[in-house]
């Protein structure tokens, strides 16, 4: 089978599995993994061992590298500065406590400190891909999500660094000819190389972005730099994860285009995620589960227990915001990409050959369990925390991603208001009888006093009577961008080019003033209106406003 046909089978199976999982109210990643197990070399053999482990390996490397960049982008200095000590304490505590628990219990049972130490090192890692995928699918946001993303990023950096130190130490011990000083030097060389490659890749991206400045080029540039960083890392025989995390960290903290760069790849991410998780599933052999045995069960329970206790206790001691101390530990179950990468590193180390089979069997069997249970548990925990659906997909808390449009044809404000009311009715599936009532309210409000704010912005609004909208539905909004402008009789005489229609249910009327204030703040500079009007797509407009609203845009 050729590579192109293999990719088509992989993607088709992944899409079908993800779609079925969503219908069953499970995370898409769970369906992707199960689909991969079915088509893989351990079950139906639709994709054989050669294709899975060699032909398709570059896809897995690039996807995991992209995920590493994405997860590191959440480590932004000015956003985590106040919580930096708390986040570092939590990350260290849960990783080290998991390591200590796994080493102690596994060594007690196996009486082999080398295998126990290798298992303990891998136990520190958490699957960034599964975590990020579930968060994006559920559009979750809040204190738990913010802490989780930062802790997972730090957690995997720590896991990789510790693994490098431990593997060099064990290799030197088993080799018998390498002194402790030489072991430290070798570990320093590996970590130094990873740091240098990541920093070079990051500043290369920043320089190229400054020269081109157009978002249309950022997708190609970012993929090129990720491929460069990953390829150089593999050439130096080091894991690409750490260099790509450093790459993402550099971009997000030192580039004025960081938001545009890191969101430019969003349209490609679903494809890469489907490929990555389905391909990860093809590596999993369900026949390993019966052979997991006592030591495998000890590993799983010790790892989970260490992470639960370490995260919960440290979050409580550092006074992390609610519900972090209570729920964070439950979000750290997934384990896959990083752990698989570390297992591969063990397999490629000749000094560790006598221990490779035992470590591989235990880790891969535990990954089967954690990847099937972890995403489902994470989704439920996010629901319990009340953070599902609270991501930045609502601009100003009222305008959704699909509620921004550039194709309105009206040339005067009355026609525009009719078009926008129709657009809102479709976007929010309002009952047919509400359309006339809403339009009447909007027009009457506009006739009584112009809603043109000036600087090219207008905010018309109307009220929906009680009973025409669900009790739990609050203010809704749609946005129109009209490059030629529409006259809204603004005080400054300028035509409105950005028009945001607010639909206010009677029971939410008291919240409309704070929404007006949020919109006015974002568009307080005429430069912001100019950039929104110049944007090529509705998606670009969303990201510009979202970045400005959250203080991340540099104009």
Short mmCIF file of C-alpha atoms in Angstrom, two decimals, residues 107-477:
data_model
loop_
_atom_site.label_atom_id
_atom_site.label_comp_id
_atom_site.label_asym_id
_atom_site.label_seq_id
_atom_site.Cartn_x
_atom_site.Cartn_y
_atom_site.Cartn_z
CA UNK A 107 10.65 -1.23 42.87
CA UNK A 108 9.02 -2.86 45.89
CA UNK A 109 7.35 -5.37 43.56
CA UNK A 110 10.04 -5.81 40.87
CA UNK A 111 13.16 -5.26 42.96
CA UNK A 112 14.78 -3.68 39.89
CA UNK A 113 15.66 -0.02 40.39
CA UNK A 114 16.53 0.64 36.72
CA UNK A 115 13.14 -0.45 35.34
CA UNK A 116 11.40 1.30 38.22
CA UNK A 117 13.33 4.53 37.57
CA UNK A 118 12.53 4.45 33.84
CA UNK A 119 8.84 3.87 34.58
CA UNK A 120 8.88 6.67 37.15
CA UNK A 121 10.42 9.10 34.66
CA UNK A 122 7.78 8.39 32.00
CA UNK A 123 5.03 8.62 34.64
CA UNK A 124 5.73 12.34 35.03
CA UNK A 125 4.40 13.15 31.54
CA UNK A 126 0.83 14.06 30.62
CA UNK A 127 -0.64 13.87 27.11
CA UNK A 128 -0.76 17.47 25.80
CA UNK A 129 -2.50 16.44 22.58
CA UNK A 130 -5.51 14.79 24.21
CA UNK A 131 -5.82 17.61 26.74
CA UNK A 132 -5.70 20.35 24.12
CA UNK A 133 -8.06 18.48 21.80
CA UNK A 134 -10.78 18.05 24.43
CA UNK A 135 -10.47 21.67 25.57
CA UNK A 136 -10.83 22.96 22.02
CA UNK A 137 -13.66 20.61 21.18
CA UNK A 138 -15.64 21.69 24.26
CA UNK A 139 -14.57 25.36 23.86
CA UNK A 140 -13.79 25.36 27.57
CA UNK A 141 -12.25 28.28 29.41
CA UNK A 142 -11.84 29.42 32.97
CA UNK A 143 -9.45 29.09 35.94
CA UNK A 144 -9.25 25.29 35.65
CA UNK A 145 -8.45 25.33 31.92
CA UNK A 146 -5.86 28.12 32.27
CA UNK A 147 -4.09 26.30 35.11
CA UNK A 148 -4.35 22.94 33.34
CA UNK A 149 -2.75 24.15 30.09
CA UNK A 150 0.12 25.83 31.89
CA UNK A 151 0.70 22.84 34.19
CA UNK A 152 0.64 20.37 31.26
CA UNK A 153 3.17 22.48 29.34
CA UNK A 154 5.51 22.73 32.34
CA UNK A 155 4.85 19.09 33.22
CA UNK A 156 6.08 17.82 29.86
CA UNK A 157 9.12 20.10 29.85
CA UNK A 158 10.01 18.67 33.26
CA UNK A 159 9.36 15.09 32.08
CA UNK A 160 11.66 15.47 29.07
CA UNK A 161 14.43 17.18 31.07
CA UNK A 162 14.26 14.56 33.83
CA UNK A 163 14.25 11.75 31.27
CA UNK A 164 17.39 13.11 29.61
CA UNK A 165 19.16 13.31 32.99
CA UNK A 166 17.99 9.84 34.08
CA UNK A 167 18.81 8.09 30.78
CA UNK A 168 22.30 9.61 30.70
CA UNK A 169 22.83 8.58 34.32
CA UNK A 170 21.64 4.97 33.75
CA UNK A 171 23.60 4.64 30.50
CA UNK A 172 26.74 5.86 32.26
CA UNK A 173 26.14 3.51 35.17
CA UNK A 174 25.62 0.51 32.89
CA UNK A 175 28.52 1.48 30.61
CA UNK A 176 30.85 1.54 33.58
CA UNK A 177 33.41 3.82 31.93
CA UNK A 178 31.69 7.17 32.14
CA UNK A 179 32.21 9.34 35.21
CA UNK A 180 29.54 11.41 36.87
CA UNK A 181 31.01 14.62 35.45
CA UNK A 182 30.87 13.24 31.93
CA UNK A 183 27.26 12.18 32.45
CA UNK A 184 26.31 15.71 33.52
CA UNK A 185 28.17 17.13 30.52
CA UNK A 186 26.33 14.82 28.11
CA UNK A 187 22.95 15.72 29.62
CA UNK A 188 23.86 19.41 29.39
CA UNK A 189 24.76 18.99 25.72
CA UNK A 190 21.42 17.37 24.92
CA UNK A 191 19.41 20.02 26.78
CA UNK A 192 21.57 22.83 25.41
CA UNK A 193 21.06 21.60 21.85
CA UNK A 194 17.28 21.42 22.36
CA UNK A 195 17.28 24.96 23.76
CA UNK A 196 19.42 26.31 20.90
CA UNK A 197 17.31 24.65 18.19
CA UNK A 198 14.06 25.89 19.72
CA UNK A 199 15.31 29.46 20.21
CA UNK A 200 16.75 29.62 16.67
CA UNK A 201 13.47 28.34 15.23
CA UNK A 202 11.46 30.85 17.27
CA UNK A 203 13.47 33.89 16.25
CA UNK A 204 13.59 32.69 12.65
CA UNK A 205 9.79 32.70 12.67
CA UNK A 206 9.68 36.16 14.27
CA UNK A 207 12.07 37.64 11.68
CA UNK A 208 10.19 36.15 8.73
CA UNK A 209 6.81 37.26 10.14
CA UNK A 210 8.05 40.83 10.50
CA UNK A 211 9.18 40.86 6.89
CA UNK A 212 5.99 39.44 5.38
CA UNK A 213 3.39 40.69 7.94
CA UNK A 214 0.49 39.02 6.09
CA UNK A 215 -1.44 36.29 7.85
CA UNK A 216 -1.83 34.44 4.54
CA UNK A 217 1.88 33.59 4.72
CA UNK A 218 1.93 32.61 8.40
CA UNK A 219 0.59 29.06 7.87
CA UNK A 220 3.38 28.20 5.44
CA UNK A 221 6.00 29.93 7.58
CA UNK A 222 4.96 28.20 10.79
CA UNK A 223 4.84 24.76 9.17
CA UNK A 224 8.23 25.40 7.59
CA UNK A 225 9.78 26.44 10.91
CA UNK A 226 8.19 23.49 12.76
CA UNK A 227 9.52 21.09 10.12
CA UNK A 228 12.94 22.75 10.39
CA UNK A 229 12.98 22.48 14.19
CA UNK A 230 11.73 18.89 14.14
CA UNK A 231 14.13 17.81 11.39
CA UNK A 232 17.18 19.35 13.05
CA UNK A 233 16.18 17.78 16.39
CA UNK A 234 15.92 14.33 14.83
CA UNK A 235 19.25 14.92 13.08
CA UNK A 236 20.85 15.58 16.48
CA UNK A 237 19.01 12.50 17.84
CA UNK A 238 16.99 14.41 20.42
CA UNK A 239 13.22 14.45 20.97
CA UNK A 240 11.56 17.21 18.91
CA UNK A 241 9.10 17.92 21.73
CA UNK A 242 11.32 20.15 23.87
CA UNK A 243 12.70 22.26 20.96
CA UNK A 244 9.16 22.82 19.62
CA UNK A 245 7.88 23.79 23.07
CA UNK A 246 10.69 26.35 23.24
CA UNK A 247 9.75 27.49 19.71
CA UNK A 248 6.14 28.12 20.81
CA UNK A 249 7.31 29.85 24.00
CA UNK A 250 9.58 32.23 22.04
CA UNK A 251 6.86 33.12 19.52
CA UNK A 252 4.18 33.78 22.12
CA UNK A 253 6.44 35.95 24.30
CA UNK A 254 8.61 37.84 21.82
CA UNK A 255 6.55 38.32 18.65
CA UNK A 256 4.10 41.17 18.10
CA UNK A 257 2.29 38.88 15.65
CA UNK A 258 2.02 35.94 18.06
CA UNK A 259 -1.78 35.69 18.03
CA UNK A 260 -1.95 35.84 14.23
CA UNK A 261 0.88 33.31 13.87
CA UNK A 262 -0.50 30.79 16.34
CA UNK A 263 -4.09 31.02 15.10
CA UNK A 264 -3.13 30.89 11.42
CA UNK A 265 -2.88 27.11 11.58
CA UNK A 266 -6.33 26.54 13.12
CA UNK A 267 -7.93 25.38 9.89
CA UNK A 268 -5.25 22.71 9.50
CA UNK A 269 -5.31 21.50 13.11
CA UNK A 270 -8.43 19.26 12.84
CA UNK A 271 -6.79 17.29 10.03
CA UNK A 272 -3.54 16.90 11.97
CA UNK A 273 -5.39 15.91 15.16
CA UNK A 274 -7.41 13.25 13.35
CA UNK A 275 -4.22 11.87 11.79
CA UNK A 276 -2.30 11.97 15.08
CA UNK A 277 -4.88 10.31 17.32
CA UNK A 278 -5.96 7.73 14.77
CA UNK A 279 -2.32 6.89 14.13
CA UNK A 280 -1.72 6.73 17.89
CA UNK A 281 -4.56 4.22 18.09
CA UNK A 282 -2.90 1.98 15.48
CA UNK A 283 0.06 1.61 17.88
CA UNK A 284 -2.11 0.27 20.69
CA UNK A 285 -2.49 -3.46 21.13
CA UNK A 286 -5.51 -4.46 23.22
CA UNK A 287 -3.93 -7.89 23.71
CA UNK A 288 -1.51 -6.22 26.11
CA UNK A 289 -4.29 -5.55 28.61
CA UNK A 290 -4.58 -9.10 29.98
CA UNK A 291 -0.80 -9.19 30.38
CA UNK A 292 -0.72 -5.87 32.20
CA UNK A 293 -0.50 -7.81 35.42
CA UNK A 294 0.20 -6.61 38.91
CA UNK A 295 3.14 -4.36 38.10
CA UNK A 296 1.17 -2.61 35.33
CA UNK A 297 -1.73 -2.03 37.68
CA UNK A 298 0.68 -0.72 40.30
CA UNK A 299 2.16 1.69 37.75
CA UNK A 300 -1.26 3.04 36.73
CA UNK A 301 -2.57 3.44 40.28
CA UNK A 302 0.67 4.95 41.58
CA UNK A 303 0.89 7.42 38.71
CA UNK A 304 -2.72 8.53 39.01
CA UNK A 305 -2.52 8.72 42.79
CA UNK A 306 0.69 10.77 42.70
CA UNK A 307 -0.73 13.24 40.21
CA UNK A 308 -4.07 13.56 42.03
CA UNK A 309 -2.47 14.17 45.40
CA UNK A 310 0.41 16.31 44.12
CA UNK A 311 -1.85 18.61 42.09
CA UNK A 312 -4.58 18.90 44.71
CA UNK A 313 -2.35 19.52 47.72
CA UNK A 314 0.01 21.97 45.99
CA UNK A 315 -2.90 23.89 44.43
CA UNK A 316 -4.52 24.19 47.85
CA UNK A 317 -1.29 25.30 49.53
CA UNK A 318 -0.59 27.94 46.86
CA UNK A 319 -4.20 29.16 47.03
CA UNK A 320 -4.97 28.47 43.40
CA UNK A 321 -8.42 29.70 42.33
CA UNK A 322 -11.45 27.45 42.68
CA UNK A 323 -12.08 24.77 41.45
CA UNK A 324 -8.39 24.05 40.68
CA UNK A 325 -7.43 22.33 43.99
CA UNK A 326 -10.46 20.04 43.83
CA UNK A 327 -10.48 19.08 40.14
CA UNK A 328 -7.06 19.61 38.54
CA UNK A 329 -5.76 16.15 39.48
CA UNK A 330 -8.57 14.45 37.56
CA UNK A 331 -7.47 16.26 34.37
CA UNK A 332 -3.95 14.78 34.39
CA UNK A 333 -4.90 11.19 33.51
CA UNK A 334 -4.20 11.23 29.71
CA UNK A 335 -0.78 9.89 28.72
CA UNK A 336 0.28 9.22 25.13
CA UNK A 337 2.47 11.25 22.76
CA UNK A 338 5.27 12.25 25.12
CA UNK A 339 5.25 8.85 26.84
CA UNK A 340 5.45 7.05 23.48
CA UNK A 341 8.33 9.32 22.48
CA UNK A 342 10.20 8.44 25.66
CA UNK A 343 9.56 4.73 25.10
CA UNK A 344 11.02 5.05 21.60
CA UNK A 345 14.06 6.78 23.09
CA UNK A 346 14.53 3.80 25.45
CA UNK A 347 14.20 1.37 22.55
CA UNK A 348 16.91 3.23 20.63
CA UNK A 349 19.35 3.29 23.56
CA UNK A 350 21.55 0.14 23.38
CA UNK A 351 22.41 0.33 27.10
CA UNK A 352 18.71 -0.02 27.99
CA UNK A 353 18.00 -3.01 25.70
CA UNK A 354 17.64 -5.54 28.58
CA UNK A 355 14.84 -3.44 30.12
CA UNK A 356 13.11 -2.19 26.98
CA UNK A 357 10.57 -5.04 26.61
CA UNK A 358 9.25 -4.76 30.17
CA UNK A 359 9.03 -0.97 30.13
CA UNK A 360 7.39 -0.92 26.68
CA UNK A 361 4.71 -3.48 27.61
CA UNK A 362 3.77 -1.67 30.83
CA UNK A 363 3.71 1.83 29.30
CA UNK A 364 1.80 0.90 26.14
CA UNK A 365 -0.78 -1.07 28.09
CA UNK A 366 -1.28 1.85 30.49
CA UNK A 367 -1.58 4.23 27.52
CA UNK A 368 -4.46 2.15 26.13
CA UNK A 369 -6.32 2.65 29.40
CA UNK A 370 -5.39 6.31 29.97
CA UNK A 371 -6.22 7.38 26.41
CA UNK A 372 -9.61 5.68 26.47
CA UNK A 373 -10.54 6.87 29.96
CA UNK A 374 -8.60 10.16 30.24
CA UNK A 375 -10.36 12.28 27.57
CA UNK A 376 -13.80 11.15 28.75
CA UNK A 377 -12.91 11.97 32.36
CA UNK A 378 -11.43 15.34 31.33
CA UNK A 379 -14.61 16.29 29.45
CA UNK A 380 -16.77 15.43 32.46
CA UNK A 381 -14.51 17.36 34.83
CA UNK A 382 -14.67 20.45 32.60
CA UNK A 383 -18.46 20.16 32.66
CA UNK A 384 -18.42 19.80 36.45
CA UNK A 385 -16.25 22.93 36.69
CA UNK A 386 -18.77 24.85 34.58
CA UNK A 387 -16.12 25.87 32.05
CA UNK A 388 -17.44 24.13 28.92
CA UNK A 389 -18.46 26.59 26.19
CA UNK A 390 -16.83 29.59 27.88
CA UNK A 391 -13.86 30.03 25.57
CA UNK A 392 -13.23 33.19 23.60
CA UNK A 393 -15.69 32.08 20.93
CA UNK A 394 -17.97 34.88 22.14
CA UNK A 395 -16.61 38.33 21.43
CA UNK A 396 -17.71 40.75 24.16
CA UNK A 397 -19.58 37.77 25.59
CA UNK A 398 -22.29 38.01 22.88
CA UNK A 399 -20.90 37.54 19.33
CA UNK A 400 -20.08 33.99 18.25
CA UNK A 401 -17.52 32.83 15.69
CA UNK A 402 -20.30 32.21 13.18
CA UNK A 403 -22.02 35.53 13.91
CA UNK A 404 -19.56 37.70 11.97
CA UNK A 405 -20.25 38.46 8.31
CA UNK A 406 -18.84 40.64 5.53
CA UNK A 407 -21.40 40.01 2.80
CA UNK A 408 -24.23 42.40 3.72
CA UNK A 409 -25.41 44.34 0.64
CA UNK A 410 -27.50 47.12 2.23
CA UNK A 411 -26.61 50.73 1.43
CA UNK A 412 -28.67 52.40 4.18
CA UNK A 413 -29.07 51.58 7.83
CA UNK A 414 -32.74 50.53 7.66
CA UNK A 415 -32.04 47.86 5.04
CA UNK A 416 -28.93 46.83 6.97
CA UNK A 417 -30.90 46.42 10.19
CA UNK A 418 -33.41 44.16 8.40
CA UNK A 419 -30.58 42.03 6.99
CA UNK A 420 -28.90 41.79 10.39
CA UNK A 421 -32.12 40.79 12.15
CA UNK A 422 -32.61 38.02 9.57
CA UNK A 423 -28.98 36.94 10.04
CA UNK A 424 -29.45 36.85 13.83
CA UNK A 425 -32.66 34.82 13.53
CA UNK A 426 -30.82 32.17 11.49
CA UNK A 427 -27.64 32.23 13.59
CA UNK A 428 -29.45 31.80 16.91
CA UNK A 429 -32.44 29.80 15.54
CA UNK A 430 -34.93 32.28 16.95
CA UNK A 431 -38.62 31.33 16.63
CA UNK A 432 -40.30 32.80 13.51
CA UNK A 433 -42.70 34.92 15.56
CA UNK A 434 -39.78 36.75 17.22
CA UNK A 435 -38.43 38.20 13.96
CA UNK A 436 -41.03 40.96 13.49
CA UNK A 437 -41.02 41.84 17.18
CA UNK A 438 -37.23 42.13 17.23
CA UNK A 439 -37.07 44.16 14.02
CA UNK A 440 -39.72 46.58 15.34
CA UNK A 441 -37.78 47.02 18.60
CA UNK A 442 -34.48 47.64 16.77
CA UNK A 443 -35.97 50.19 14.37
CA UNK A 444 -37.86 52.05 17.11
CA UNK A 445 -34.70 52.29 19.18
CA UNK A 446 -32.77 53.63 16.20
CA UNK A 447 -35.45 56.20 15.38
CA UNK A 448 -35.48 57.52 18.94
CA UNK A 449 -31.69 57.99 19.12
CA UNK A 450 -28.87 57.04 16.78
CA UNK A 451 -26.68 54.14 17.96
CA UNK A 452 -23.67 55.34 15.99
CA UNK A 453 -20.73 55.56 18.42
CA UNK A 454 -18.40 57.29 15.99
CA UNK A 455 -14.96 56.18 14.78
CA UNK A 456 -16.73 53.94 12.26
CA UNK A 457 -18.73 51.86 14.80
CA UNK A 458 -22.47 51.50 15.50
CA UNK A 459 -24.25 49.32 18.07
CA UNK A 460 -27.97 49.04 17.28
CA UNK A 461 -29.99 46.95 19.71
CA UNK A 462 -33.46 45.65 20.34
CA UNK A 463 -35.35 43.85 23.08
CA UNK A 464 -37.01 40.43 22.82
CA UNK A 465 -40.15 39.99 24.87
CA UNK A 466 -40.32 37.35 27.55
CA UNK A 467 -41.39 34.01 26.15
CA UNK A 468 -39.73 34.53 22.76
CA UNK A 469 -36.40 33.22 23.99
CA UNK A 470 -35.25 30.59 26.51
CA UNK A 471 -34.86 31.68 30.14
CA UNK A 472 -31.18 30.67 30.19
CA UNK A 473 -30.38 32.67 27.02
CA UNK A 474 -28.78 36.04 27.60
CA UNK A 475 -27.67 38.79 25.21
CA UNK A 476 -26.91 37.64 21.66
CA UNK A 477 -25.03 39.56 19.01
#
